[in-house]
Coordinates of C-alpha atoms and ligand atoms in Angstrom, one line a residue:
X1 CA 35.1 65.0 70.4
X2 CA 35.4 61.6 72.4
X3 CA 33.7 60.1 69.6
X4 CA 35.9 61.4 67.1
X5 CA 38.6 60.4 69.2
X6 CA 37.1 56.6 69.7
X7 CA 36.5 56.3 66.3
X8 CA 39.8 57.1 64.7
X9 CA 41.4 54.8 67.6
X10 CA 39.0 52.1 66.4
X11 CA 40.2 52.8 62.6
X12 CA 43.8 52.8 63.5
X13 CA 43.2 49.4 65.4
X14 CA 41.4 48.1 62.1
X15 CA 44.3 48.7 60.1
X16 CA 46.6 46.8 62.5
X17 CA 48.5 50.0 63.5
X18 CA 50.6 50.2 66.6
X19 CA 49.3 52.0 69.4
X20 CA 51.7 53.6 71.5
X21 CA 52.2 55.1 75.2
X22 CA 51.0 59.0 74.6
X23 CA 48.5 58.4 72.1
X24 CA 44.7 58.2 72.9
X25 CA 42.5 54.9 73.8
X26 CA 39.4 54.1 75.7
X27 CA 39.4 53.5 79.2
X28 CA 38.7 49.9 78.8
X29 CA 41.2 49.1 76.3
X30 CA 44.2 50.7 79.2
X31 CA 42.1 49.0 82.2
X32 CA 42.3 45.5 80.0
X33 CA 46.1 46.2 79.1
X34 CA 47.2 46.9 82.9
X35 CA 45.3 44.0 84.1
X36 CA 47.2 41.6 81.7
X37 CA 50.8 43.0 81.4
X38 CA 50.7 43.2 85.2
X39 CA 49.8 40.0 85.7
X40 CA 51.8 38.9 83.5
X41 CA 54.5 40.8 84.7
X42 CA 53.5 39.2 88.3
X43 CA 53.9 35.6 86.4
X44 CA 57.3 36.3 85.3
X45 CA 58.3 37.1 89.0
X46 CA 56.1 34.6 91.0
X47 CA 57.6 31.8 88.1
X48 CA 61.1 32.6 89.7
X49 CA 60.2 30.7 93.1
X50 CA 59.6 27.1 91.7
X51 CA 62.2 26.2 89.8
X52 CA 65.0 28.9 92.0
X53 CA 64.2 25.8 94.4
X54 CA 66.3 23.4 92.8
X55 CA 69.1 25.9 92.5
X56 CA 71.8 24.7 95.0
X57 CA 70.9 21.1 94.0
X58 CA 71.0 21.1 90.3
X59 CA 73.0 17.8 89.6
X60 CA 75.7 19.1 87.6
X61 CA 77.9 22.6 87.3
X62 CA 76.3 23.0 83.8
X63 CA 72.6 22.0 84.8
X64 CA 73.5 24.9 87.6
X65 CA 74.9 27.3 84.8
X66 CA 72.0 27.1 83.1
X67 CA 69.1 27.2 85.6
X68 CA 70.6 30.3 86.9
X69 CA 70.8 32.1 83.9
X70 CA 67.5 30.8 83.0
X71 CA 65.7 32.4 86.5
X72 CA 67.1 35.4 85.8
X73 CA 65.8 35.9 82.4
X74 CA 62.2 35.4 84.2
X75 CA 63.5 38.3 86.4
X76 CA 64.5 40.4 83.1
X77 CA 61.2 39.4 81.8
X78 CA 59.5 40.8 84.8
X79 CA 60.9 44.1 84.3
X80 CA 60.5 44.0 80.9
X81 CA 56.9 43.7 81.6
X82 CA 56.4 46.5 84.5
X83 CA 57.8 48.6 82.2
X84 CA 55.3 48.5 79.8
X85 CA 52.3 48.5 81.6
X86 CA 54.2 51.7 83.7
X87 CA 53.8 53.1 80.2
X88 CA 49.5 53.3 80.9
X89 CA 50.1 55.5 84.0
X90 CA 50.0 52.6 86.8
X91 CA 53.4 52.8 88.5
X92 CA 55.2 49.5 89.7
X93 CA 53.9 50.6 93.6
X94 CA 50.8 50.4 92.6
X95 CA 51.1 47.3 90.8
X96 CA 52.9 45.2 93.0
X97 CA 50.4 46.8 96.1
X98 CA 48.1 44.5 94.0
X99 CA 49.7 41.8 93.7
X100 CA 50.8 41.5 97.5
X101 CA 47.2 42.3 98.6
X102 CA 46.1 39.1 96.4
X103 CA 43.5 41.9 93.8
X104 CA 46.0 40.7 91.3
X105 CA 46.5 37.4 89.4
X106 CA 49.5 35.4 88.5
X107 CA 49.1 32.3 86.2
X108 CA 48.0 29.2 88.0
X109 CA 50.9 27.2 87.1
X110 CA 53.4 28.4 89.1
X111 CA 51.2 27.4 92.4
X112 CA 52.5 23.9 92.0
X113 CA 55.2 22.5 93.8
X114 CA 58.4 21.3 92.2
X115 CA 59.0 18.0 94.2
X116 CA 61.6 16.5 92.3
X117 CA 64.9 17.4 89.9
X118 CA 63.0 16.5 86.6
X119 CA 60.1 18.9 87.2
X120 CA 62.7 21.7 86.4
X121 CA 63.0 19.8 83.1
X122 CA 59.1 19.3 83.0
X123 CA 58.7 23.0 83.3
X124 CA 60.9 24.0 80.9
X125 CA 59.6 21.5 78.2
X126 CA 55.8 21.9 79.1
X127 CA 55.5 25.4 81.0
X128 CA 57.7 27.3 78.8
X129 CA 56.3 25.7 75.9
X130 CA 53.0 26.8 76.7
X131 CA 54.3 30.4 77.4
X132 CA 55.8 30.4 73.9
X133 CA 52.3 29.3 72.4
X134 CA 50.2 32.0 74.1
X135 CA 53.5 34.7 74.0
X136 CA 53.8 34.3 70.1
X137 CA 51.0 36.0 69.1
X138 CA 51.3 38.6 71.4
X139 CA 54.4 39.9 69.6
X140 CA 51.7 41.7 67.3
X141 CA 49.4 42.6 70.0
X142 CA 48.3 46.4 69.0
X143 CA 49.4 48.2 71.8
X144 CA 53.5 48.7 71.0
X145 CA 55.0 48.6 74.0
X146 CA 53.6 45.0 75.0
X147 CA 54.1 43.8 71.3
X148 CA 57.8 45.0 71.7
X149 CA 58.2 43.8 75.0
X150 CA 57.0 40.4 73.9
X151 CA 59.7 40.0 70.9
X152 CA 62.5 39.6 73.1
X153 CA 60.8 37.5 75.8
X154 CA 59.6 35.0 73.1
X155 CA 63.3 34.2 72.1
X156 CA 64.4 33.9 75.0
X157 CA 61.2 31.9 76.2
X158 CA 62.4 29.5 73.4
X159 CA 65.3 28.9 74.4
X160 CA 64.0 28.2 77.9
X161 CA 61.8 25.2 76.1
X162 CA 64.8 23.9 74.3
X163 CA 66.9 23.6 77.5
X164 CA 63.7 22.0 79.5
X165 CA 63.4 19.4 76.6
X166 CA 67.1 18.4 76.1
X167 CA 67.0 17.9 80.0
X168 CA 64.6 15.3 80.1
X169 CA 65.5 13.8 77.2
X170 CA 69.0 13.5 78.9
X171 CA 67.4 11.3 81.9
X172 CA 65.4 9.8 79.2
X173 CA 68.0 8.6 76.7
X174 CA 71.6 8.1 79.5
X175 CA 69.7 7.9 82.8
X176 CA 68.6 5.1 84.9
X177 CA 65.2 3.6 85.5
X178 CA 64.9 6.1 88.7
X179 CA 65.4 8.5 86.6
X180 CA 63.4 7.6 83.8
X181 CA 60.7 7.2 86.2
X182 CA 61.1 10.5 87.8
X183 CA 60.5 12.3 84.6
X184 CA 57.3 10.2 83.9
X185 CA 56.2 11.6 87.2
X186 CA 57.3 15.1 86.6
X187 CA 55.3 14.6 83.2
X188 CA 52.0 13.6 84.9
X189 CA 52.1 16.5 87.4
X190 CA 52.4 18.9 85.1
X191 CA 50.5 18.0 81.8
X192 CA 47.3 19.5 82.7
X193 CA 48.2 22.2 84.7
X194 CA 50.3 23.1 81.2
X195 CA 47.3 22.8 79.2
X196 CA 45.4 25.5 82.2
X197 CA 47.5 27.9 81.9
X198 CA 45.8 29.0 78.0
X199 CA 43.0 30.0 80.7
X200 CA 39.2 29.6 81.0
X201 CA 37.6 27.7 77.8
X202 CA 36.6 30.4 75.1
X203 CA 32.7 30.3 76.1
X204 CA 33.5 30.8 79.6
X205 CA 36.2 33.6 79.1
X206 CA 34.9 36.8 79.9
X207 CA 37.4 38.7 78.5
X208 CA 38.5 37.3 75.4
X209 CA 35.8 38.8 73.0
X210 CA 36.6 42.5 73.4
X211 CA 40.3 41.6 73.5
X212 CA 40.4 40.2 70.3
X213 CA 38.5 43.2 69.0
X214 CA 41.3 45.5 69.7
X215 CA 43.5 42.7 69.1
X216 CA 45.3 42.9 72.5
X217 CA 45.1 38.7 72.1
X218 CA 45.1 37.6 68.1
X219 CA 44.1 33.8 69.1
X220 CA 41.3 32.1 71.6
X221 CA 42.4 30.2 75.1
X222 CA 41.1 26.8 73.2
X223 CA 42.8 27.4 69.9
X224 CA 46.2 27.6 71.5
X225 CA 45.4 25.0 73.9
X226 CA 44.7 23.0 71.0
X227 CA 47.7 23.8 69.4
X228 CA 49.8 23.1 72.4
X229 CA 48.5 19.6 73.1
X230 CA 49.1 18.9 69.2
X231 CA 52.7 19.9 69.7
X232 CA 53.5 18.4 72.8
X233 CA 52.0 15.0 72.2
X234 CA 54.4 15.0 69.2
X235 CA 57.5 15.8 71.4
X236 CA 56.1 13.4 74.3
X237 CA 56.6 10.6 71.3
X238 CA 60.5 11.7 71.1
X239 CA 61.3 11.8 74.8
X240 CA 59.4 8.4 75.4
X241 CA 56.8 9.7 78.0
X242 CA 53.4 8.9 78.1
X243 CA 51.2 11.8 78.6
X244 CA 48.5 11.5 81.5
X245 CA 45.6 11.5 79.3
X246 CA 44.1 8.2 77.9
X247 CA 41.3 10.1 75.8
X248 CA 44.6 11.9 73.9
X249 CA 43.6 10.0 70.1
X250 CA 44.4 11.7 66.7
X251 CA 41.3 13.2 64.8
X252 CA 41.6 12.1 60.7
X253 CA 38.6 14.8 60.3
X254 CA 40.3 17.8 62.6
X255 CA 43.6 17.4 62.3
X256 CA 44.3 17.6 65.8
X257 CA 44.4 15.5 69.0
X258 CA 41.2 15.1 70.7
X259 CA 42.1 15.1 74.3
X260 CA 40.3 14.4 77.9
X261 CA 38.6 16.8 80.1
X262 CA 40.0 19.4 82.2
X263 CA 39.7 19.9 85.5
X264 CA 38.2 23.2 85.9
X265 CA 36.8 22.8 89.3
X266 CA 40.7 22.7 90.0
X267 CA 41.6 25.5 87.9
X268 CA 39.1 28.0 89.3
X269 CA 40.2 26.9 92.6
X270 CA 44.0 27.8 92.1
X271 CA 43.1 30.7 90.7
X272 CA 40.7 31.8 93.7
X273 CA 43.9 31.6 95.8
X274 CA 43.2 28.1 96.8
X275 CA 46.4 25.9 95.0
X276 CA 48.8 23.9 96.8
X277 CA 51.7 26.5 96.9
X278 CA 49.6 30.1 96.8
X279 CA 50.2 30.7 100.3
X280 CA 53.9 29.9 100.0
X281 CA 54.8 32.0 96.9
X282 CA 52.1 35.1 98.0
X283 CA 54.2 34.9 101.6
X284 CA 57.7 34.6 99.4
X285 CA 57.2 37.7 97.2
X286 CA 55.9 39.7 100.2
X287 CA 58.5 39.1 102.3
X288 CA 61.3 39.4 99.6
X289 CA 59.3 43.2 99.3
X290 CA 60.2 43.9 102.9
X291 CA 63.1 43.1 102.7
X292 CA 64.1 44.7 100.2
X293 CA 62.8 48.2 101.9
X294 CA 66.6 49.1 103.4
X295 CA 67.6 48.6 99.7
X296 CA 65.2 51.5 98.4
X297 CA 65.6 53.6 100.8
X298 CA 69.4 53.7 100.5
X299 CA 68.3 53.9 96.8
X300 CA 66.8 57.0 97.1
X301 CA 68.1 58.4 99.7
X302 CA 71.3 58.2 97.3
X303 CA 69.4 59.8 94.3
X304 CA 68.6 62.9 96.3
X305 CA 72.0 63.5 97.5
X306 CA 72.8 63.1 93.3
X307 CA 70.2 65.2 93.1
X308 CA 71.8 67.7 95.5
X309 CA 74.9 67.3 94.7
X310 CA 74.5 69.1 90.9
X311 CA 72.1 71.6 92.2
X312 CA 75.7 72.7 93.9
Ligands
FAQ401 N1 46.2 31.7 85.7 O1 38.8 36.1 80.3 P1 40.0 35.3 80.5 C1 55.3 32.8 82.1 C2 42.1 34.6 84.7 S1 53.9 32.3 81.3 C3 45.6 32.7 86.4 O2 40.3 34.2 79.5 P2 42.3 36.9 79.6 C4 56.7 32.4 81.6 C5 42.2 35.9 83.9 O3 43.3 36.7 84.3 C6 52.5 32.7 82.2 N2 44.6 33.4 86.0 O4 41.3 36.3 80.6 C7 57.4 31.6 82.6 C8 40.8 36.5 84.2 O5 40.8 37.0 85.5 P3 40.8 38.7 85.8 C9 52.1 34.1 82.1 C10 44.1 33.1 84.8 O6 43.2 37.8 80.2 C11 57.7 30.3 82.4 C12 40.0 35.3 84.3 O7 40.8 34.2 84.6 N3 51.6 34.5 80.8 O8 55.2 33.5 83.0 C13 44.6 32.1 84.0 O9 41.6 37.3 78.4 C14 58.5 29.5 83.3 C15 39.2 35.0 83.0 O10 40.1 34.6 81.9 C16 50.8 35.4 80.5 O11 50.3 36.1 81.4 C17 45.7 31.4 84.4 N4 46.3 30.4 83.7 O12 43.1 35.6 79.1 C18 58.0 32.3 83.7 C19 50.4 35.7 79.1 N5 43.9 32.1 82.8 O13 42.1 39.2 85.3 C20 58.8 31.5 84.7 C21 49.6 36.9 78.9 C22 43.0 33.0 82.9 O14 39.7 39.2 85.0 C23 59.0 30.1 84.5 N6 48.3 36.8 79.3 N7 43.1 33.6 84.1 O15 40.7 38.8 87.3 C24 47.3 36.2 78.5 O16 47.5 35.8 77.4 C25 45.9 36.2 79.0 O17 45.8 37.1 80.1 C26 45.4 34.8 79.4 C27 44.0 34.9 80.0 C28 45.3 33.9 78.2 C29 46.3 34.2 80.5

């Protein structure tokens, strides 16, 4: 019967039909989808920390306006996310257990520190932009939840890019040479930690193969890393920032941007745990769980008296 059961899943996955919550899939194909909504998920709430740094000091009322309502999108996003992968039968306990025991991932980027104002811009320009790239295709990612989850997050993820950009190219255009210089900075920092986040290059990627068999991911890490850099360099041209690579050259016979190499030694090591903010933002999300505990309790301890109150 389980083969009956695989194959039809495996036929309704060639077709490019949804799957959804109740129906039936292979063990893998759950394991595979809680491991990357919840780390996504994770990424979503981790991403709050770096740029809710520069909250209080945001320059102007409207810079302010706008960074706040921008964190808390990433905290709708979040939810978004736990929602969905609640609908494989891991509950939000269970996934947050992981990620405040360290068994779970969150994406390297947000691991670096934001030193300076323009680095908010910088993330929103680079580190949303990336998002967008990897997020797009995952609006027709064949479990349905995810896929629906991801439709919403990607619009406002675009917006999130748009308000990085015109931010920097505010300081660009209007500001002084401090500032001009603090965005080139900002730009250098994060540039290749951007181009990290698409994850592990394809023939080191252990789990890209199989996902793009059940189409959980429609496009390779290097194929949207490549179509990242080819976008950004573009932009980099508008803003008037030079991006940190010297090998970056345009390839007549590609059509893309040739570009240096990574830094994977660094990568791996951020993702082992071993960045320069891991500590700080494991430590932060902890703590804001403890926290939080009088708030659930009260929660619940309010829902049972609901509870008990239309029993009577
Ligand atoms: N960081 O075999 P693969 C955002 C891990 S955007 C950390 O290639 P896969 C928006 C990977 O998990 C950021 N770990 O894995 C925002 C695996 O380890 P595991 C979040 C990474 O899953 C903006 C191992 O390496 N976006 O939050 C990274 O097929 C601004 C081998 O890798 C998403 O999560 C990394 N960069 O491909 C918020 C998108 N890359 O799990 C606030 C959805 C790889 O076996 C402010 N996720 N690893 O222990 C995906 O598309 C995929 O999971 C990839 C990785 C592409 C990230």
């Amino acid at each position: 019967e389980e083969m009956i059961l695989e194959d039809r899943f495996e036929a309704r996955i060639g077709e490019g039909d949804f799957i959804e919550a109740k129906d039936w899939m292979p063990d893998h194909y759950r394991k595979t989808l809680v491991r990357q909504i919840s780390q996504h998920a994770h990424s979503e709430i981790v991403g709050m920390l770096p740029e809710g740094n520069w909250l209080t000091r945001a320059p102007t009322l409207k810079r302010k306006t706008i960074l706040l309502a921008k964190v808390q999108d990433e905290a709708g996003h979040g939810l978004y996310l736990y929602s969905a992968a609640e609908t494989l039968g891991t509950s939000r306990d269970q996934m947050l257990e992981a990620l405040h025991s360290g068994k779970a991932k969150y994406s390297s980027i947000f691991n670096y520190p934001t030193l300076t104002w323009a680095d908010v811009g910088a993330i929103g320009w680079l580190v949303d932009g990336a998002a967008i790239m990897n997020q797009v295709p995952i609006c027709r990612c064949s479990y349905g939840p995810y896929a629906r989850a991801m439709i919403r997050i990607c619009r406002e993820e675009s917006f999130h890019q748009r308000q990085g950009f015109e931010s920097l190219l505010t300081m660009m255009q209007k500001g002084t040479q401090a500032q001009k210089d603090m965005v080139q900075d900002a730009v250098n920092r994060w540039w290749w930690p951007s181009i990290m986040m698409f994850g592990p290059p394809d023939d080191q990627s252990p789990n890209t193969a199989q996902s793009m068999r059940w189409g959980i991911k429609r496009v390779s890490n290097d194929e949207l890393r490549q179509k990242f850099v080819d976008a950004a360099v573009e932009q980099a041209k508008v803003l008037g920032v030079i991006p940190p690579d010297p090998d970056l050259k345009w390839n007549e016979d590609r059509q893309h941007y040739d570009f240096g190499t990574i830094d994977w030694a660094e990568f791996f090591q951020v993702i082992a745990g071993n960045g320069p903010c891991n500590r700080e933002r494991l430590a932060a999300r902890v703590d804001a769980w403890d926290d939080g505990a009088w708030v659930r309790e009260a929660a619940l301890a309010h829902a049972r008296k609901q509870e008990q109150a239309h029993k009577e």
